[in-house]
Structure formats: structure tokens, C-alpha cells
PDB file of C-alpha atoms and ligand atoms in Angstrom:
ATOM      1  CA  MET A   1     -41.616  -7.890   6.540  1.00 54.00           C
ATOM      2  CA  SER A   2     -39.436  -7.166   9.507  1.00 58.00           C
ATOM      3  CA  ASP A   3     -39.525  -8.540  13.029  1.00 70.00           C
ATOM      4  CA  GLU A   4     -37.102  -9.095  15.867  1.00 72.00           C
ATOM      5  CA  ARG A   5     -35.548 -11.954  13.923  1.00 76.00           C
ATOM      6  CA  THR A   6     -34.545  -9.645  11.106  1.00 84.00           C
ATOM      7  CA  ILE A   7     -30.818  -9.096  11.347  1.00 83.00           C
ATOM      8  CA  HIS A   8     -28.660  -6.367   9.984  1.00 90.00           C
ATOM      9  CA  ARG A   9     -25.443  -6.073  11.892  1.00 90.00           C
ATOM     10  CA  LYS A  10     -22.685  -3.809  10.658  1.00 94.00           C
ATOM     11  CA  ALA A  11     -19.205  -5.250  10.499  1.00 94.00           C
ATOM     12  CA  LYS A  12     -16.038  -3.565  11.645  1.00 93.00           C
ATOM     13  CA  ALA A  13     -12.726  -5.354  11.223  1.00 92.00           C
ATOM     14  CA  TYR A  14     -14.083  -8.905  11.512  1.00 94.00           C
ATOM     15  CA  ARG A  15     -16.302  -8.057  14.468  1.00 94.00           C
ATOM     16  CA  TRP A  16     -20.054  -7.722  14.099  1.00 94.00           C
ATOM     17  CA  GLU A  17     -22.346  -5.353  16.006  1.00 93.00           C
ATOM     18  CA  GLY A  18     -24.185  -7.099  18.811  1.00 91.00           C
ATOM     19  CA  VAL A  19     -22.298 -10.382  18.340  1.00 93.00           C
ATOM     20  CA  ASP A  20     -20.374 -11.544  21.395  1.00 91.00           C
ATOM     21  CA  GLU A  21     -16.812 -12.669  20.975  1.00 88.00           C
ATOM     22  CA  LEU A  22     -16.845 -15.965  22.797  1.00 84.00           C
ATOM     23  CA  PRO A  23     -14.149 -18.203  24.154  1.00 75.00           C
ATOM     24  CA  TYR A  24     -13.638 -20.962  21.631  1.00 75.00           C
ATOM     25  CA  LYS A  25     -14.367 -23.911  23.892  1.00 68.00           C
ATOM     26  CA  LYS A  26     -14.331 -24.769  27.535  1.00 57.00           C
ATOM     27  CA  ASP A  27     -11.531 -27.262  27.826  1.00 59.00           C
ATOM     28  CA  ASP A  28      -8.585 -27.164  30.191  1.00 56.00           C
ATOM     29  CA  ARG A  29      -6.408 -29.472  28.159  1.00 59.00           C
ATOM     30  CA  ALA A  30      -5.085 -26.648  25.938  1.00 58.00           C
ATOM     31  CA  LEU A  31      -5.686 -28.566  22.739  1.00 68.00           C
ATOM     32  CA  TYR A  32      -6.149 -25.325  20.878  1.00 73.00           C
ATOM     33  CA  LYS A  33      -4.366 -21.996  20.924  1.00 80.00           C
ATOM     34  CA  SER A  34      -5.405 -18.358  20.524  1.00 84.00           C
ATOM     35  CA  ILE A  35      -8.804 -18.647  18.883  1.00 88.00           C
ATOM     36  CA  THR A  36     -12.085 -16.769  19.287  1.00 91.00           C
ATOM     37  CA  ARG A  37     -15.602 -17.572  18.121  1.00 93.00           C
ATOM     38  CA  GLN A  38     -18.551 -15.407  17.039  1.00 95.00           C
ATOM     39  CA  VAL A  39     -21.939 -16.964  16.284  1.00 95.00           C
ATOM     40  CA  LEU A  40     -23.250 -14.941  13.335  1.00 95.00           C
ATOM     41  CA  PHE A  41     -26.456 -16.801  12.502  1.00 95.00           C
ATOM     42  CA  SER A  42     -28.338 -19.154  14.777  1.00 94.00           C
ATOM     43  CA  ASP A  43     -32.120 -19.263  14.661  1.00 92.00           C
ATOM     44  CA  PRO A  44     -34.450 -22.110  15.715  1.00 91.00           C
ATOM     45  CA  GLU A  45     -36.109 -21.809  12.284  1.00 92.00           C
ATOM     46  CA  MET A  46     -32.844 -22.681  10.557  1.00 94.00           C
ATOM     47  CA  GLN A  47     -31.191 -26.066  10.405  1.00 96.00           C
ATOM     48  CA  GLY A  48     -27.726 -24.615  10.259  1.00 97.00           C
ATOM     49  CA  GLU A  49     -25.506 -22.119  12.041  1.00 97.00           C
ATOM     50  CA  LEU A  50     -22.810 -19.856  10.728  1.00 97.00           C
ATOM     51  CA  ARG A  51     -19.891 -19.011  12.977  1.00 97.00           C
ATOM     52  CA  TYR A  52     -16.756 -16.911  12.536  1.00 97.00           C
ATOM     53  CA  PHE A  53     -13.549 -18.179  14.082  1.00 96.00           C
ATOM     54  CA  GLU A  54     -10.363 -16.239  14.307  1.00 95.00           C
ATOM     55  CA  VAL A  55      -7.037 -17.880  15.039  1.00 94.00           C
ATOM     56  CA  ALA A  56      -4.232 -15.539  16.148  1.00 93.00           C
ATOM     57  CA  PRO A  57      -0.900 -15.751  14.293  1.00 93.00           C
ATOM     58  CA  GLY A  58       0.664 -19.136  14.976  1.00 91.00           C
ATOM     59  CA  GLY A  59      -2.482 -20.423  16.718  1.00 92.00           C
ATOM     60  CA  PHE A  60      -4.651 -23.429  15.882  1.00 93.00           C
ATOM     61  CA  SER A  61      -8.089 -24.961  16.337  1.00 94.00           C
ATOM     62  CA  THR A  62      -8.713 -28.223  18.175  1.00 93.00           C
ATOM     63  CA  LEU A  63      -7.757 -31.421  16.405  1.00 95.00           C
ATOM     64  CA  GLU A  64     -11.061 -33.306  16.415  1.00 96.00           C
ATOM     65  CA  ARG A  65     -13.575 -35.353  14.454  1.00 97.00           C
ATOM     66  CA  HIS A  66     -17.350 -35.824  14.504  1.00 97.00           C
ATOM     67  CA  GLN A  67     -20.280 -37.055  12.436  1.00 98.00           C
ATOM     68  CA  HIS A  68     -21.470 -33.592  11.422  1.00 98.00           C
ATOM     69  CA  MET A  69     -19.809 -31.807   8.522  1.00 98.00           C
ATOM     70  CA  HIS A  70     -18.206 -28.393   8.251  1.00 98.00           C
ATOM     71  CA  ALA A  71     -18.263 -26.057   5.273  1.00 98.00           C
ATOM     72  CA  VAL A  72     -15.512 -23.485   5.718  1.00 98.00           C
ATOM     73  CA  LEU A  73     -14.755 -20.248   3.870  1.00 98.00           C
ATOM     74  CA  ILE A  74     -11.427 -18.617   4.685  1.00 98.00           C
ATOM     75  CA  LEU A  75     -12.243 -14.941   5.158  1.00 98.00           C
ATOM     76  CA  ARG A  76      -8.827 -13.554   6.106  1.00 98.00           C
ATOM     77  CA  GLY A  77      -5.233 -14.655   6.292  1.00 98.00           C
ATOM     78  CA  ARG A  78      -3.707 -17.976   5.478  1.00 97.00           C
ATOM     79  CA  GLY A  79      -2.275 -21.089   6.991  1.00 97.00           C
ATOM     80  CA  HIS A  80      -2.672 -24.835   6.677  1.00 97.00           C
ATOM     81  CA  CYS A  81      -5.418 -27.290   7.397  1.00 98.00           C
ATOM     82  CA  LEU A  82      -5.467 -30.971   8.085  1.00 98.00           C
ATOM     83  CA  VAL A  83      -8.581 -32.748   6.792  1.00 98.00           C
ATOM     84  CA  GLY A  84      -8.553 -36.541   6.933  1.00 97.00           C
ATOM     85  CA  ASP A  85      -5.054 -37.540   5.907  1.00 95.00           C
ATOM     86  CA  ALA A  86      -4.251 -34.473   3.802  1.00 97.00           C
ATOM     87  CA  VAL A  87      -2.445 -31.289   4.838  1.00 97.00           C
ATOM     88  CA  ARG A  88      -3.189 -28.371   2.545  1.00 97.00           C
ATOM     89  CA  PRO A  89      -2.233 -24.699   2.399  1.00 97.00           C
ATOM     90  CA  ILE A  90      -5.246 -22.421   2.838  1.00 98.00           C
ATOM     91  CA  ASP A  91      -5.585 -18.858   1.644  1.00 98.00           C
ATOM     92  CA  THR A  92      -8.183 -16.087   1.810  1.00 98.00           C
ATOM     93  CA  ARG A  93     -11.444 -17.040   0.045  1.00 98.00           C
ATOM     94  CA  ASP A  94     -10.556 -20.745  -0.228  1.00 98.00           C
ATOM     95  CA  LEU A  95     -13.341 -23.218   0.504  1.00 98.00           C
ATOM     96  CA  VAL A  96     -12.844 -26.357   2.583  1.00 98.00           C
ATOM     97  CA  THR A  97     -15.304 -29.066   3.518  1.00 98.00           C
ATOM     98  CA  VAL A  98     -14.738 -31.460   6.380  1.00 98.00           C
ATOM     99  CA  PRO A  99     -16.487 -34.809   5.797  1.00 98.00           C
ATOM    100  CA  PRO A 100     -18.009 -36.903   8.602  1.00 98.00           C
ATOM    101  CA  MET A 101     -15.411 -38.402  10.968  1.00 98.00           C
ATOM    102  CA  ALA A 102     -12.433 -36.771   9.249  1.00 98.00           C
ATOM    103  CA  TRP A 103      -9.765 -35.544  11.659  1.00 98.00           C
ATOM    104  CA  HIS A 104      -9.383 -31.809  11.136  1.00 97.00           C
ATOM    105  CA  GLN A 105      -7.445 -28.827  12.401  1.00 97.00           C
ATOM    106  CA  PHE A 106      -6.835 -25.286  11.131  1.00 97.00           C
ATOM    107  CA  ARG A 107      -3.525 -23.537  11.768  1.00 96.00           C
ATOM    108  CA  ALA A 108      -2.707 -19.863  11.177  1.00 96.00           C
ATOM    109  CA  THR A 109       0.560 -18.808   9.602  1.00 95.00           C
ATOM    110  CA  LYS A 110       2.911 -16.981  11.966  1.00 92.00           C
ATOM    111  CA  GLY A 111       2.561 -13.496  10.464  1.00 92.00           C
ATOM    112  CA  GLU A 112      -1.211 -12.854  10.464  1.00 94.00           C
ATOM    113  CA  PRO A 113      -4.528 -13.985  11.912  1.00 96.00           C
ATOM    114  CA  LEU A 114      -6.549 -16.663  10.133  1.00 97.00           C
ATOM    115  CA  GLY A 115     -10.290 -15.954  10.070  1.00 97.00           C
ATOM    116  CA  PHE A 116     -12.879 -18.318   8.682  1.00 98.00           C
ATOM    117  CA  LEU A 117     -16.620 -18.786   8.419  1.00 98.00           C
ATOM    118  CA  CYS A 118     -17.821 -22.243   9.397  1.00 98.00           C
ATOM    119  CA  MET A 119     -21.267 -23.578   8.547  1.00 98.00           C
ATOM    120  CA  VAL A 120     -22.605 -26.476  10.625  1.00 98.00           C
ATOM    121  CA  ASN A 121     -25.848 -28.281  11.408  1.00 97.00           C
ATOM    122  CA  ALA A 122     -27.710 -26.624  14.276  1.00 96.00           C
ATOM    123  CA  THR A 123     -28.157 -30.073  15.842  1.00 96.00           C
ATOM    124  CA  ARG A 124     -24.866 -31.899  15.898  1.00 97.00           C
ATOM    125  CA  ASP A 125     -22.850 -34.525  17.705  1.00 97.00           C
ATOM    126  CA  LYS A 126     -20.082 -33.729  20.151  1.00 95.00           C
ATOM    127  CA  PRO A 127     -16.542 -33.602  18.782  1.00 95.00           C
ATOM    128  CA  GLN A 128     -14.228 -36.509  19.593  1.00 95.00           C
ATOM    129  CA  LEU A 129     -10.641 -35.798  20.571  1.00 94.00           C
ATOM    130  CA  PRO A 130      -7.744 -37.987  19.475  1.00 95.00           C
ATOM    131  CA  THR A 131      -6.444 -40.636  21.846  1.00 95.00           C
ATOM    132  CA  PRO A 132      -2.658 -41.043  22.132  1.00 94.00           C
ATOM    133  CA  GLU A 133      -3.097 -43.995  19.740  1.00 97.00           C
ATOM    134  CA  ASP A 134      -4.975 -41.846  17.202  1.00 96.00           C
ATOM    135  CA  LEU A 135      -2.220 -39.242  17.465  1.00 95.00           C
ATOM    136  CA  SER A 136       0.568 -41.708  16.801  1.00 96.00           C
ATOM    137  CA  LYS A 137      -1.369 -43.089  13.805  1.00 97.00           C
ATOM    138  CA  LEU A 138      -1.714 -39.556  12.421  1.00 97.00           C
ATOM    139  CA  ALA A 139       1.936 -38.733  13.120  1.00 95.00           C
ATOM    140  CA  ALA A 140       3.062 -41.830  11.201  1.00 97.00           C
ATOM    141  CA  ASN A 141       2.463 -39.629   8.147  1.00 97.00           C
ATOM    142  CA  ALA A 142       5.518 -37.314   7.996  1.00 96.00           C
ATOM    143  CA  GLU A 143       3.534 -34.443   6.500  1.00 96.00           C
ATOM    144  CA  ILE A 144       0.901 -34.626   9.241  1.00 97.00           C
ATOM    145  CA  ALA A 145       3.611 -34.921  11.903  1.00 96.00           C
ATOM    146  CA  ALA A 146       5.251 -31.712  10.616  1.00 95.00           C
ATOM    147  CA  PHE A 147       1.849 -29.987  10.547  1.00 95.00           C
ATOM    148  CA  LEU A 148       1.161 -31.008  14.162  1.00 93.00           C
ATOM    149  CA  ARG A 149       4.568 -29.623  15.171  1.00 91.00           C
ATOM    150  CA  ASN A 150       3.475 -26.369  13.507  1.00 87.00           C
ATOM    151  CA  GLU A 151       6.195 -26.767  10.885  1.00 86.00           C
ATOM    152  CA  PRO A 152       4.268 -27.345   7.672  1.00 79.00           C
ATOM    153  CA  LYS A 153       6.242 -27.309   4.496  1.00 71.00           C
ATOM    154  CA  ALA A 154       5.487 -24.237   2.378  1.00 59.00           C
TER     155      ALA A 154
HETATM  156 MN1   MN B 201     -14.957 -29.561  14.035  1.00 91.01          MN
END
């Protein structure tokens, strides 16, 4: 059976036919850098959505937390991620989950873009941003502080 909800979109270099490349978020505080968003699957019949994010070399996603979870598959490139209180190197095809209320951020290495698929609940709470107090708590961990300065150890 085929109807207007049937999707087959050809891919070309991490862009998909008929999928808009969207600004990442509307926020003037510049808490993120050089990142685009494509919504690949979003249908009222589904409880989840699949998005593709691409972070330009040296860029990063917003540092945030929320009740909903993320399931992330790194599709291209590499970099580091912060999830909770752990900084980890990430590489193409790695899988990362972000548990409820864990602070998280994805950073691309300097030489290449970092692209990842991110699965989320269709209905989800709004992300919380860190207060200055949250930030100083996070930065008390030397590894996290280096990550936030974009100087992760190798
Ligand atoms: Mn998030």
C-alpha cells in the first residue's frame, strides 16, 4: 500500500530530497555554533521523530538537559560528547544515549563535520539551559572544563 505518507527520499551527501535544512534553534544567546537540522521522519502516527544534525568543524550543539531522552547514531565525522558527567570521544557509527536530565553537548573535531541522527519522542519537554551556577558546577570537573573550552584531551 502506498499513500502520501509513504516516503522514499534519495540522499545526496547528507542531504535528503524534499527535506528542508533548518536553522538549529531560534536563540540569540549563541549557545551553539555552526549546526543545521533536518527532520527526516515526523508523522502524527508515530511517537518518535528522527532528525539529522550536522555540526561544522569546530562547532557544537547547545549544552542542555531535559526529561526526554535522545538516542544518537554518529553518521559522519568525529568529535567529543558530554553526557552527564562524562566526556567521551565519538566516532562514525558510534551510538550514544542521553538519559533524562543529563547535561549533554556534542562537539565536532576541527578537521571535519560531525553528523548524527537523533531519535526523540514526538511529544517532549522543552530543553533547560545551564545557569551560571550549573556551569561552574560542571566546570569543577577538569575534563568537562577542557571540553567546554573546546580543548578535549585526545
Ligand atoms: Mn537535547
